[in-house]
Amino acid sequence: MKVPYVDIGAQYARNSGILEVIAGVLERGQFILGPEVETFERHFADFCGCRFAVGVSSGTDALFLGLKALGIGPGDEVVTVPNTFLSTVAAIVTAGAVPVLVDVGDDYNLDPDLLAAAVGPRTKAIIPVHLTGRPARMKEIAEVAARHGIKILEDAAQAVDAAIDGVSTGALGDLGAFSLHPLKNLNVPGDGGVITLDDEKLRDRLLLLRNHGLKNRNESALFSFNSRLDTLKAAVADAMLKNVPEITSLRNRYAALYDEGFEDLSPFVTHPPRLPALREAFHTYVVQVERREELIEFLARRGVETKIHYPIPVHLMEASRDLGYRKGDFPVAEVQADRIVSLPVHQHLVPQQIEYVIESVRVFYR
Amino acid sequence: MKVPYSYLPQQFADPEPVLAALRRTLLKHQQYTFGPELEEFEKKMAGYVGARHCLGTSSGTMSLSLLLKAAGVGHDDEVITVSQTFIATVGSIVSVGARPFFVDVLDDFTMDPSCLEDAVTDRTRAIMPVHYSGCPARMDEIRIIADKYELPVIEDACCAIGGRVGGKHVGRFGLGGAFSIHPLKNLNAWGDGGLVVTDSDEVRDRIGLLRNHGFSDGRDRVDVFGFNARLDTIQAVVADWLFPRIDEITDARIAHARRYDEAFGGPEFEGLITLPPRRADARHVYHMYMVLAENRDELLQFLQSRGIEAKVHYPIPVHLQKASLDQPVPFGRTDLSRTEAQCKSLITFPVHQHLDDEQIEYVIDSVGEFYRG
């Protein structure tokens, strides 16, 4: 049996309406901003329970422009984690600020107990990452942020439709940065991103920042970037948004099947504790395993594609050489990087494929 | 009669061939970033421009930023450019932490090479001429100064796909050139997109990293923090579909411009419409057909009332934008009186390839009617 890690082709085959959405945009002939973008922004803001959403060109730019909107630049520090897709850290560097990293807990997310020690007089913001689609421990993070008067920018690139006690990701901090990349749970056929927030002044600033600083066609209030969400993609995202709850529930159902199937495999296979207050929205299903490389090879031979998110923590990448970190600085993240594996969990799989993966893992450890 | 400025509904009136190409891309393989479609388009564009390398990016603005980055331009460096341009030229300079130094323009709205030496300081790191409106800047003269001071030239060719000087395509006169394939450009996509052309392997490699998060080897290793600045695969498919029509599109625009020139250069418009000088050695691709007009604002209103979508690109030059005036340390500048004077009378008439001769005559007649009173 084949169990592919991703299958975007299936998505478009099953949603042939997407090309009709594109054709509709063509008919109107407006490809930059306009009503489609505004409609998607309104719907996405509602979906997250926020007042506003601002479409941008990518998840990376959502983080970067979020930082810019908060006025973060040279001389400032921003706290985040080492085990994330590198653009979390790159966005901070691009804004001219210094990333300060803290280790993670057994949920793969920022460990709030280590946060206070990382916050200093130059700290302007915290970027908690909701890695895998699991919300970070926002209550404790928010307490530290409030105590020090610093802002929270959620990296929700992997976490559309997740929630804590019914409050959605994107509404858990001051700003939420989402990605609409083709591999995300809510996706467009290309790069795209969206920022959620409640603060109207920040929203107005983001509208300037994403569009050359233009107040209108002729007047620029500030020098900025071209970082718009294409109209075409906004139309697709808006059409896809209504499928998100179903996508989440399928992915979560598969995750629950895995959890159950691996229950007696500890310590060979372990997963983060599942907490009733959290709604995870499994973008990836990540477990820690013994003899990882062998397992990956074994599964590959049986037609099961797996991935590692991510094998090298950001502080150990060559790009981080000037940040002054060394191996051993973040022991939990580093141990996890050697033990984690992502199993296929997307919505185009059928339960038999999940059972097959579970069975294959069980055979391996038997 | 209506003379619209945008032609997008007409250009894609029959979207079936493009949609079919997209359907193949969307359904056949699972790549929406990079992939063979992008590479194919990049190869064609490199060939068309005559450059060794072409890289797709997320926008024309980003193409400029990436070229500046690749040239090592950064914090507090100065880049000599013009104020007679779309704001993004300067936005790209500021985005890498550098500062523009503005020089004045010639009567054809492009960089005046005779101002350059006054603008060179010990912080100058690059010269960025703009082929504004599709009119190639004086590249030979600009190159002389650039070479004298050993400064890289980065061409803002965002308006000028197909533009040439003496048979050589714009974008090839310096370290690299930036093109835009924004929906309203002569070669366009269905959203934001851009291209970088260069002959330098080093610039190609550097921008190859910077446009894709710094990934050098697969997706796990990163030597330098970069951006997400990719040209979407689907936009490459759209642009590739239009690619065979670039010269047809350009020639249609040039033909309309010639007719305008013939009419507005005649005695009836003397002292009322001033044409920029035209050069025999340069191929102006007329992304915009811009002239200077007496009573510009009233003319604009009159034309619009007659269904003609004339525009002004732009009433406020970059150095007088709030974004510039708010700088704690003012940007450097030479005398910019020509730029400022032009902005008071610049007007842009519709010139796109989907207009017919009758519409062009209607614009000419309407302008005549306005001045006859």
XYZ file of C-alpha atoms in Angstrom:
739
model
C 0.000 0.000 0.000
C 1.193 3.537 -0.759
C 0.776 6.204 1.882
C 1.986 9.499 0.420
C 2.927 12.273 2.814
C 1.145 14.916 0.752
C -1.404 14.777 -2.036
C -2.304 18.253 -3.262
C -3.211 16.891 -6.661
C -6.114 15.061 -5.003
C -7.268 18.269 -3.449
C -7.662 20.018 -6.785
C -9.086 16.917 -8.450
C -11.791 16.776 -5.787
C -12.400 20.521 -5.844
C -12.641 21.189 -9.546
C -14.545 24.316 -8.480
C -11.186 25.966 -7.874
C -10.679 26.619 -11.569
C -14.145 28.166 -11.699
C -13.136 30.470 -8.864
C -10.065 31.443 -10.875
C -12.151 31.952 -14.014
C -14.469 34.228 -12.009
C -11.550 36.445 -11.031
C -10.436 36.529 -14.670
C -13.826 37.723 -15.755
C -13.658 40.689 -13.394
C -10.087 41.364 -14.465
C -8.753 42.661 -11.169
C -5.715 40.780 -9.966
C -4.381 43.053 -7.233
C -6.355 43.564 -3.993
C -10.039 44.410 -4.429
C -13.257 42.838 -3.119
C -12.073 39.198 -3.180
C -9.242 40.017 -0.810
C -11.538 41.991 1.477
C -14.121 39.225 1.527
C -11.569 36.587 2.419
C -10.107 38.836 5.106
C -13.530 39.349 6.664
C -14.333 35.644 6.585
C -10.952 34.646 7.959
C -11.166 37.210 10.774
C -14.590 35.807 11.702
C -13.252 32.273 11.515
C -10.538 33.115 14.055
C -12.767 35.312 16.181
C -10.726 38.444 15.479
C -11.803 41.905 14.358
C -9.440 42.068 11.385
C -7.392 39.989 8.991
C -4.856 41.276 6.461
C -3.816 39.141 3.488
C -0.097 39.139 2.663
C 2.227 37.349 0.282
C 3.401 34.527 2.580
C 3.520 33.194 6.118
C 7.078 34.488 6.362
C 5.924 37.971 5.410
C 3.023 37.679 7.857
C 5.601 37.305 10.643
C 7.927 39.946 9.203
C 5.200 42.546 8.624
C 3.700 41.719 12.029
C 7.030 42.638 13.607
C 7.301 45.787 11.474
C 3.770 46.819 12.441
C 4.777 46.516 16.097
C 7.641 48.894 15.362
C 10.321 46.268 15.968
C 13.728 46.917 14.437
C 17.441 47.273 15.136
C 18.330 47.161 18.822
C 15.244 45.139 19.765
C 15.058 41.525 20.855
C 12.343 39.025 20.023
C 11.980 35.724 21.872
C 11.140 32.526 20.022
C 12.093 28.833 19.811
C 14.835 26.969 17.950
C 12.666 24.104 16.673
C 10.590 25.820 14.060
C 10.632 26.381 10.352
C 13.549 28.767 9.972
C 11.489 31.668 8.687
C 10.275 32.386 12.230
C 13.853 33.343 13.064
C 14.549 34.800 9.604
C 11.613 37.213 9.983
C 13.182 38.584 13.168
C 16.585 38.942 11.495
C 15.035 40.565 8.404
C 13.324 43.121 10.637
C 16.795 43.988 11.974
C 16.097 42.648 15.476
C 17.939 39.969 17.455
C 16.292 36.575 17.966
C 16.586 35.255 21.515
C 15.779 31.562 21.640
C 14.342 29.494 24.471
C 13.961 25.742 24.717
C 10.719 23.830 24.304
C 8.696 21.367 26.348
C 7.393 17.887 25.579
C 4.648 19.495 23.468
C 7.407 20.709 21.060
C 6.380 24.280 21.922
C 7.931 27.149 23.882
C 8.490 26.237 27.533
C 6.966 29.117 29.535
C 9.067 28.217 32.585
C 12.159 29.331 30.663
C 10.585 32.461 29.266
C 11.104 34.954 32.099
C 14.866 34.358 32.057
C 15.006 35.166 28.328
C 13.123 38.452 28.590
C 15.313 41.506 29.061
C 15.069 45.292 28.755
C 15.375 45.099 24.957
C 12.700 42.431 24.493
C 9.831 43.836 22.446
C 7.899 40.710 21.509
C 7.494 36.971 21.897
C 6.752 34.717 18.953
C 5.317 31.472 20.296
C 5.061 28.871 17.543
C 2.042 26.587 17.455
C 4.151 23.821 15.970
C 2.372 20.841 14.369
C -0.965 22.664 14.818
C -0.845 22.453 18.605
C -1.350 25.739 20.452
C 1.578 26.780 22.630
C 0.981 27.327 26.374
C -0.461 30.760 25.760
C -1.897 31.472 29.198
C 1.501 31.278 30.868
C 3.201 33.049 27.968
C 0.640 35.854 28.128
C 1.294 36.274 31.851
C 5.000 36.845 31.251
C 4.249 39.172 28.333
C 1.807 41.214 30.396
C 4.237 41.452 33.298
C 6.915 42.907 31.031
C 4.620 44.890 28.756
C 5.670 43.067 25.591
C 3.648 41.965 22.605
C 2.792 38.462 21.427
C 2.917 37.588 17.740
C 1.625 34.038 17.261
C 3.365 31.970 14.638
C 0.235 30.119 13.592
C 1.644 29.138 10.196
C 0.854 25.481 10.959
C -2.154 26.066 13.161
C -5.280 27.252 11.408
C -8.406 26.125 13.309
C -6.660 25.184 16.575
C -7.888 26.612 19.875
C -7.436 26.798 23.642
C -10.670 26.679 25.649
C -12.542 27.620 22.505
C -10.355 30.647 21.681
C -8.827 30.194 18.237
C -5.203 30.487 17.314
C -4.712 33.930 15.839
C -6.862 35.355 18.645
C -4.577 34.183 21.452
C -1.990 36.968 21.104
C -1.796 40.548 19.839
C -1.251 39.363 16.272
C -1.471 35.993 14.539
C 0.577 35.045 11.478
C -0.798 32.323 9.199
C 0.554 30.688 6.075
C -1.563 29.654 3.096
C 1.303 27.753 1.459
C 0.196 24.820 -0.752
C 1.070 22.289 1.965
C -0.937 23.994 4.712
C -4.348 22.846 5.971
C -5.901 25.953 4.403
C -3.958 26.469 1.213
C -3.703 28.319 -2.070
C -1.924 27.333 -5.278
C 1.209 29.345 -4.461
C 2.610 31.418 -1.628
C 0.247 33.332 0.598
C -0.288 34.417 4.168
C -2.664 36.270 6.441
C -2.378 38.215 9.698
C -5.150 38.367 12.303
C -5.589 41.088 14.916
C -8.033 43.243 16.864
C -6.169 46.549 16.939
C -7.436 48.916 14.268
C -4.344 51.133 14.243
C -2.085 48.143 13.709
C -4.394 46.944 10.945
C -4.155 50.310 9.179
C -0.374 50.165 9.479
C -0.305 46.668 7.993
C -2.401 47.823 5.029
C 0.318 50.414 4.336
C 3.203 48.039 4.965
C 2.000 45.396 2.522
C 1.403 47.850 -0.333
C 4.409 50.160 -0.774
C 3.247 52.441 2.047
C 0.554 53.773 -0.303
C -2.293 55.682 1.380
C -3.886 55.993 -2.045
C -2.641 55.667 -5.594
C -0.428 58.752 -5.425
C 0.719 59.182 -1.836
C 3.136 57.124 0.217
C 3.158 57.530 3.979
C 6.216 55.328 4.423
C 8.647 53.285 2.370
C 7.690 49.668 2.388
C 7.294 46.461 0.474
C 5.139 44.749 -2.062
C 3.669 41.971 0.017
C 0.091 41.567 -1.113
C -2.015 38.437 -1.142
C -2.887 37.933 -4.810
C -6.584 38.435 -5.520
C -6.709 35.077 -7.234
C -5.388 33.331 -4.153
C -7.733 35.222 -1.853
C -10.639 33.956 -3.950
C -9.335 30.381 -3.714
C -8.660 30.667 0.021
C -12.153 32.006 0.576
C -13.644 29.066 -1.300
C -11.471 26.612 0.658
C -12.152 28.161 4.068
C -15.495 26.428 4.378
C -13.727 23.052 4.101
C -11.372 23.749 6.981
C -13.512 22.323 9.819
C -13.909 19.084 7.896
C -10.174 18.972 7.093
C -9.321 19.563 10.748
C -11.695 16.914 11.968
C -10.369 14.314 9.519
C -6.760 15.055 10.415
C -7.618 15.002 14.117
C -9.431 11.703 13.692
C -6.342 10.195 12.048
C -4.158 11.592 14.824
C -6.422 9.964 17.407
C -6.147 6.647 15.544
C -2.357 6.942 15.672
C -2.392 7.866 19.376
C -4.487 4.824 20.127
C -2.456 2.543 17.889
C 0.802 3.531 19.545
C -0.530 3.496 23.107
C 1.389 0.408 24.193
C 4.531 1.181 22.162
C 6.084 3.499 24.753
C 9.013 4.101 25.121
C 9.668 3.242 21.461
C 7.003 5.629 20.238
C 5.755 8.539 22.325
C 3.577 11.536 21.627
C 2.942 14.758 23.548
C 0.302 14.556 26.290
C -3.131 15.390 24.900
C -4.943 18.000 26.970
C -8.730 18.390 26.987
C -8.512 22.215 26.949
C -6.658 22.150 23.629
C -8.084 21.725 20.197
C -5.115 20.666 18.141
C -5.427 20.962 14.370
C -2.908 18.436 13.196
C -0.861 19.983 10.431
C 1.793 17.371 11.115
C 1.557 14.286 13.302
C 4.903 14.175 15.078
C 6.026 11.384 17.410
C 9.348 10.724 19.097
C 10.756 7.316 18.271
C 13.664 5.013 19.012
C 15.932 3.977 16.108
C 14.419 6.677 13.910
C 16.525 6.293 10.774
C 15.843 2.568 10.627
C 12.129 3.116 11.151
C 11.995 5.706 8.352
C 13.739 3.335 6.001
C 11.512 0.453 7.012
C 8.366 2.527 6.426
C 9.679 3.798 3.096
C 10.181 0.225 1.939
C 6.544 -0.431 2.808
C 5.391 2.581 0.766
C 4.867 4.926 3.733
C 6.318 8.401 3.224
C 7.526 10.204 6.315
C 9.261 13.520 6.998
C 11.202 15.181 9.787
C 10.079 18.610 10.991
C 12.885 19.575 11.467
C 16.136 17.620 11.627
C 18.369 20.651 12.378
C 17.179 23.163 14.966
C 17.558 26.737 13.736
C 20.316 27.640 16.243
C 22.538 24.945 14.749
C 22.135 26.124 11.170
C 24.979 27.940 9.464
C 22.736 30.997 9.058
C 22.665 31.394 12.867
C 26.439 31.641 13.270
C 26.261 35.285 14.382
C 23.621 34.595 17.032
C 26.210 32.988 19.297
C 24.465 29.699 20.111
C 26.129 26.306 20.424
C 25.147 22.692 20.486
C 23.862 21.931 23.968
C 22.156 25.292 24.471
C 18.672 23.851 23.948
C 18.858 20.234 25.091
C 15.173 19.392 24.770
C 14.863 20.704 21.221
C 18.123 19.029 20.254
C 17.101 15.628 21.627
C 13.739 15.926 19.904
C 15.416 16.826 16.605
C 17.150 13.443 16.717
C 14.000 11.508 17.643
C 11.036 13.091 15.874
C 9.307 11.784 12.791
C 6.192 13.074 11.014
C 3.691 10.469 9.824
C 1.170 11.065 7.014
C -1.988 12.625 8.451
C -3.582 14.552 5.579
C -7.260 14.576 4.740
C -6.928 12.697 1.453
C -5.902 9.507 3.210
C -8.433 6.856 4.155
C -8.538 5.141 7.588
C -7.154 1.918 6.079
C -3.979 3.771 5.187
C -3.601 5.018 8.755
C -4.171 1.465 10.055
C -1.511 0.288 7.649
C 0.996 2.841 8.968
C 0.216 1.841 12.570
C 0.569 -1.816 11.699
C 3.872 -1.132 9.942
C 5.272 0.732 12.960
C 4.131 -2.107 15.239
C 5.791 -4.686 13.010
C 9.016 -2.693 13.114
C 9.194 -2.615 16.905
C 8.059 -6.220 17.333
C -16.599 55.923 -26.685
C -14.739 54.239 -23.843
C -10.952 54.138 -23.789
C -10.081 52.087 -20.738
C -6.637 52.066 -19.185
C -6.768 48.420 -18.107
C -7.213 45.676 -20.651
C -7.202 42.631 -18.432
C -10.784 41.557 -19.090
C -10.009 41.602 -22.842
C -6.637 39.961 -22.559
C -8.170 36.964 -20.856
C -11.564 37.069 -22.524
C -10.888 33.510 -23.607
C -8.992 32.094 -20.654
C -9.439 28.460 -21.737
C -5.914 27.866 -23.066
C -4.362 29.271 -19.881
C -6.807 27.418 -17.689
C -5.970 24.220 -19.536
C -2.286 24.829 -18.892
C -3.070 25.522 -15.249
C -5.214 22.422 -14.975
C -2.263 20.371 -16.139
C -0.021 22.022 -13.554
C -2.542 21.856 -10.756
C -3.567 18.284 -11.295
C -0.575 16.553 -12.767
C 2.048 17.251 -10.190
C 2.042 18.727 -6.770
C 4.365 21.642 -7.189
C 3.031 25.124 -6.720
C 6.398 26.599 -5.951
C 9.297 26.087 -8.343
C 9.191 23.087 -10.655
C 9.698 22.622 -14.388
C 7.187 25.307 -15.457
C 9.129 27.988 -13.622
C 12.464 26.775 -14.940
C 11.145 26.695 -18.479
C 9.843 30.245 -18.213
C 13.082 31.478 -16.658
C 15.076 29.892 -19.450
C 12.905 31.532 -22.118
C 13.169 34.941 -20.472
C 16.943 34.669 -20.112
C 17.065 33.847 -23.815
C 14.760 36.713 -24.751
C 16.769 39.250 -22.778
C 20.070 37.701 -23.804
C 21.219 37.264 -20.216
C 22.970 34.199 -18.853
C 20.533 33.830 -15.968
C 16.945 34.684 -15.131
C 15.262 34.046 -11.783
C 11.577 34.420 -10.987
C 10.715 36.405 -7.857
C 7.604 37.509 -6.020
C 7.550 41.040 -7.514
C 9.478 43.705 -9.369
C 10.074 45.457 -6.059
C 11.494 42.280 -4.584
C 13.698 41.802 -7.655
C 15.296 45.173 -6.894
C 15.721 44.368 -3.191
C 17.317 41.020 -4.016
C 19.735 42.619 -6.487
C 20.722 45.226 -3.897
C 21.256 42.452 -1.345
C 23.313 40.483 -3.836
C 25.425 43.584 -4.490
C 26.098 43.781 -0.754
C 24.188 47.046 -0.311
C 23.008 47.450 3.273
C 22.674 49.647 6.300
C 23.430 53.355 5.723
C 24.806 52.771 2.234
C 23.667 55.140 -0.495
C 22.170 54.249 -3.851
C 21.927 56.916 -6.531
C 18.539 56.881 -8.211
C 15.786 59.155 -9.504
C 12.749 60.648 -7.852
C 10.782 60.457 -11.107
C 9.634 56.859 -10.559
C 7.113 54.622 -8.866
C 7.640 54.627 -5.106
C 8.838 51.012 -5.105
C 12.224 51.888 -6.617
C 13.036 53.755 -3.448
C 11.086 51.288 -1.294
C 13.511 48.573 -2.378
C 16.517 50.710 -1.396
C 15.060 51.522 2.003
C 14.050 47.871 2.510
C 17.698 46.778 2.579
C 18.548 49.519 5.083
C 20.141 51.843 2.533
C 19.266 55.403 1.515
C 18.497 56.845 -1.897
C 20.421 59.817 -3.273
C 18.163 61.498 -5.807
C 19.372 62.944 -9.097
C 17.345 64.846 -11.663
C 16.030 63.461 -14.937
C 16.221 64.343 -18.607
C 13.322 65.463 -20.763
C 12.561 61.797 -21.457
C 11.951 61.235 -17.706
C 15.027 59.047 -17.182
C 18.201 59.612 -15.134
C 20.357 62.581 -16.178
C 23.888 61.157 -16.342
C 25.410 64.621 -16.006
C 24.106 64.804 -12.401
C 25.752 61.593 -11.297
C 29.178 62.827 -10.301
C 27.660 65.382 -7.936
C 25.780 62.566 -6.233
C 28.689 60.243 -5.544
C 29.748 60.255 -1.887
C 31.956 57.930 0.124
C 28.822 55.982 1.058
C 27.639 55.379 -2.503
C 27.392 51.656 -3.225
C 25.298 51.435 -6.399
C 23.515 53.345 -9.152
C 19.922 52.451 -9.935
C 18.637 53.991 -13.170
C 14.973 53.503 -14.010
C 13.776 52.773 -17.535
C 10.749 54.784 -16.688
C 7.563 54.403 -18.714
C 9.447 51.814 -20.803
C 12.026 54.310 -22.068
C 15.601 53.037 -21.711
C 17.821 55.293 -19.627
C 21.167 56.584 -21.042
C 22.997 53.441 -20.126
C 26.249 54.147 -21.956
C 26.760 57.474 -20.214
C 25.645 56.067 -16.859
C 28.118 53.232 -17.274
C 31.008 55.636 -17.805
C 30.432 57.237 -14.394
C 29.705 53.881 -12.750
C 32.952 52.454 -14.068
C 34.920 55.517 -13.055
C 33.761 55.111 -9.433
C 33.578 51.310 -9.576
C 29.907 51.248 -8.686
C 27.585 48.418 -9.661
C 24.609 49.398 -11.811
C 21.263 47.821 -10.949
C 18.613 48.539 -13.552
C 15.017 49.130 -12.591
C 13.528 47.715 -15.779
C 10.150 47.011 -14.156
C 8.345 48.972 -16.898
C 10.616 47.958 -19.732
C 10.437 44.335 -20.832
C 11.476 44.347 -24.490
C 13.294 47.684 -24.190
C 16.660 47.878 -25.928
C 19.520 50.246 -26.526
C 21.493 49.646 -29.683
C 20.156 46.116 -29.898
C 21.063 45.260 -26.314
C 18.181 44.489 -23.986
C 17.720 46.596 -20.862
C 18.713 44.732 -17.724
C 22.027 43.774 -19.312
C 23.990 46.979 -18.811
C 25.135 46.353 -15.277
C 25.189 43.826 -12.481
C 21.574 42.888 -13.076
C 18.125 44.079 -14.013
C 14.720 43.837 -12.346
C 11.498 43.247 -14.258
C 7.925 43.221 -13.040
C 5.196 40.969 -14.397
C 2.482 42.739 -12.402
C -0.927 42.383 -14.103
C -0.639 45.765 -15.836
C 2.844 45.254 -17.242
C 3.522 44.552 -20.924
C 4.244 40.930 -20.060
C 2.023 40.021 -17.181
C 0.782 37.385 -14.790
C -2.377 37.080 -12.724
C -0.899 38.573 -9.606
C 2.373 39.939 -8.331
C 5.532 38.577 -9.860
C 8.979 39.651 -10.942
C 12.185 38.588 -12.633
C 15.867 39.199 -12.123
C 18.298 38.905 -15.023
C 22.050 38.805 -14.609
C 25.161 37.463 -16.282
C 26.866 36.901 -12.944
C 26.923 33.355 -11.534
C 27.549 34.819 -8.107
C 24.457 37.046 -8.229
C 22.400 34.151 -9.576
C 23.541 31.870 -6.736
C 23.016 34.508 -4.080
C 19.522 35.434 -5.214
C 18.731 31.754 -5.667
C 19.334 31.378 -1.922
C 17.748 34.632 -0.796
C 14.454 34.130 -2.640
C 13.872 30.769 -0.961
C 14.646 31.150 2.753
C 18.373 30.638 2.143
C 17.939 26.936 1.351
C 21.018 25.679 -0.380
C 20.762 21.937 -0.297
C 17.277 20.489 -0.084
C 15.178 21.947 2.713
C 17.169 21.204 5.847
C 20.336 23.268 5.516
C 20.525 27.030 5.559
C 23.666 29.091 5.315
C 22.058 32.510 5.227
C 18.672 33.842 6.368
C 16.642 34.852 3.350
C 13.097 35.681 2.348
C 10.154 33.964 0.828
C 10.250 35.732 -2.527
C 9.409 33.060 -5.063
C 7.539 33.485 -8.312
C 4.488 31.221 -8.023
C 4.503 28.335 -10.431
C 1.006 29.194 -11.638
C 2.081 32.760 -12.396
C 4.992 31.372 -14.376
C 2.489 29.274 -16.347
C 0.407 32.367 -17.141
C 3.402 34.497 -18.105
C 4.791 31.655 -20.170
C 1.539 31.483 -22.074
C 1.832 35.198 -22.906
C 5.545 34.957 -23.650
C 5.208 34.295 -27.405
C 3.161 37.503 -27.675
C 5.671 39.906 -26.065
C 6.799 41.448 -29.321
C 3.330 41.566 -30.796
C 2.157 43.388 -27.639
C 5.127 45.744 -27.701
C 4.780 46.514 -31.403
C 1.094 47.347 -30.982
C 1.969 49.772 -28.194
C 4.759 51.319 -30.235
C 2.397 51.792 -33.207
C -0.143 53.590 -31.003
C 2.628 55.750 -29.549
C 3.869 56.705 -33.027
C 0.403 57.822 -34.009
C 0.136 59.899 -30.819
C 3.604 61.381 -31.455
C 2.672 62.283 -35.019
C -0.487 64.039 -33.903
C 0.781 65.712 -30.731
C 4.017 66.748 -32.447
C 1.992 68.700 -35.012
C 1.449 72.465 -35.073
C -2.022 72.202 -33.499
C -0.492 71.154 -30.179
C 2.541 73.405 -30.177
C 3.047 74.915 -26.739
C 0.256 72.725 -25.378
C 1.626 69.189 -25.507
C 5.365 68.605 -25.150
C 6.694 65.250 -26.301
C 9.778 63.801 -24.692
C 12.653 63.505 -27.173
C 12.668 60.135 -28.987
C 15.943 58.346 -29.649
C 16.642 56.387 -32.788
C 19.021 53.991 -31.024
C 16.602 52.996 -28.247
C 13.486 50.849 -28.322
C 10.962 52.479 -26.013
C 8.294 49.874 -25.189
C 5.626 52.309 -24.022
C 4.484 50.690 -20.848
C 3.132 54.198 -20.402
C 2.692 56.901 -22.996
C 3.629 60.028 -21.062
C 3.764 63.623 -22.271
C 3.721 67.050 -20.656
C 0.463 68.964 -21.016
C -0.662 72.510 -20.357
C -3.592 72.712 -17.916
C -2.947 69.084 -17.089
C -5.511 68.688 -14.328
C -8.326 70.127 -16.419
C -7.290 68.057 -19.417
C -7.307 64.944 -17.245
C -10.791 65.716 -16.020
C -12.028 66.509 -19.504
C -10.690 63.247 -20.930
C -12.135 61.235 -18.079
C -15.519 62.862 -18.616
C -15.296 61.623 -22.207
C -14.710 58.036 -21.131
C -10.946 58.144 -21.622
C -9.018 56.709 -18.713
C -6.004 58.998 -18.757
C -3.792 58.908 -15.651
C -1.010 60.800 -13.964
C 2.147 58.850 -13.124
C 2.608 60.488 -10.624
C 1.594 63.928 -9.383
C 4.024 63.813 -6.414
C 7.660 62.837 -7.025
C 9.184 60.416 -4.524
C 11.326 63.015 -2.776
C 8.221 65.040 -1.913
C 6.235 62.069 -0.587
C 5.528 62.026 3.152
C 7.648 58.882 3.326
C 10.658 60.981 2.275
C 9.792 64.140 4.181
C 9.474 62.110 7.418
C 13.113 60.982 7.276
C 14.964 62.189 10.378
C 18.060 62.712 8.213
C 16.992 64.050 4.817
C 17.889 61.956 1.767
C 20.685 63.298 -0.409
C 19.676 65.042 -3.636
C 20.935 67.148 -6.455
C 18.792 69.883 -7.907
C 15.472 68.224 -8.827
C 13.716 71.109 -10.486
C 13.125 69.266 -13.749
C 11.531 66.335 -11.906
C 9.319 68.680 -9.938
C 8.300 70.679 -12.997
C 7.469 67.502 -14.944
C 5.219 66.170 -12.186
C 3.037 69.260 -12.534
C 2.297 68.575 -16.216
C 2.799 64.835 -16.753
C -0.131 62.957 -18.192
C -0.437 59.356 -19.392
C -2.717 58.403 -22.275
C -4.003 54.833 -22.765
C -1.659 53.013 -25.152
C -2.256 49.325 -24.573
C -2.369 46.637 -27.216
C -6.104 46.026 -26.989
C -7.005 49.523 -28.142
C -7.863 49.991 -31.793
C -6.966 52.875 -34.107
C -10.369 54.408 -33.683
C -9.893 54.702 -29.939
C -6.485 56.311 -30.394
C -7.982 58.862 -32.827
C -10.723 59.534 -30.324
C -8.122 60.378 -27.671
C -6.297 62.692 -30.112
C -9.542 64.395 -31.131
C -10.576 64.811 -27.527
C -7.269 66.415 -26.555
C -7.634 68.722 -29.564
C -11.159 69.604 -28.587
C -10.039 70.424 -25.053
C -7.430 72.906 -26.212
C -9.642 74.445 -28.857
C -12.021 75.139 -25.973
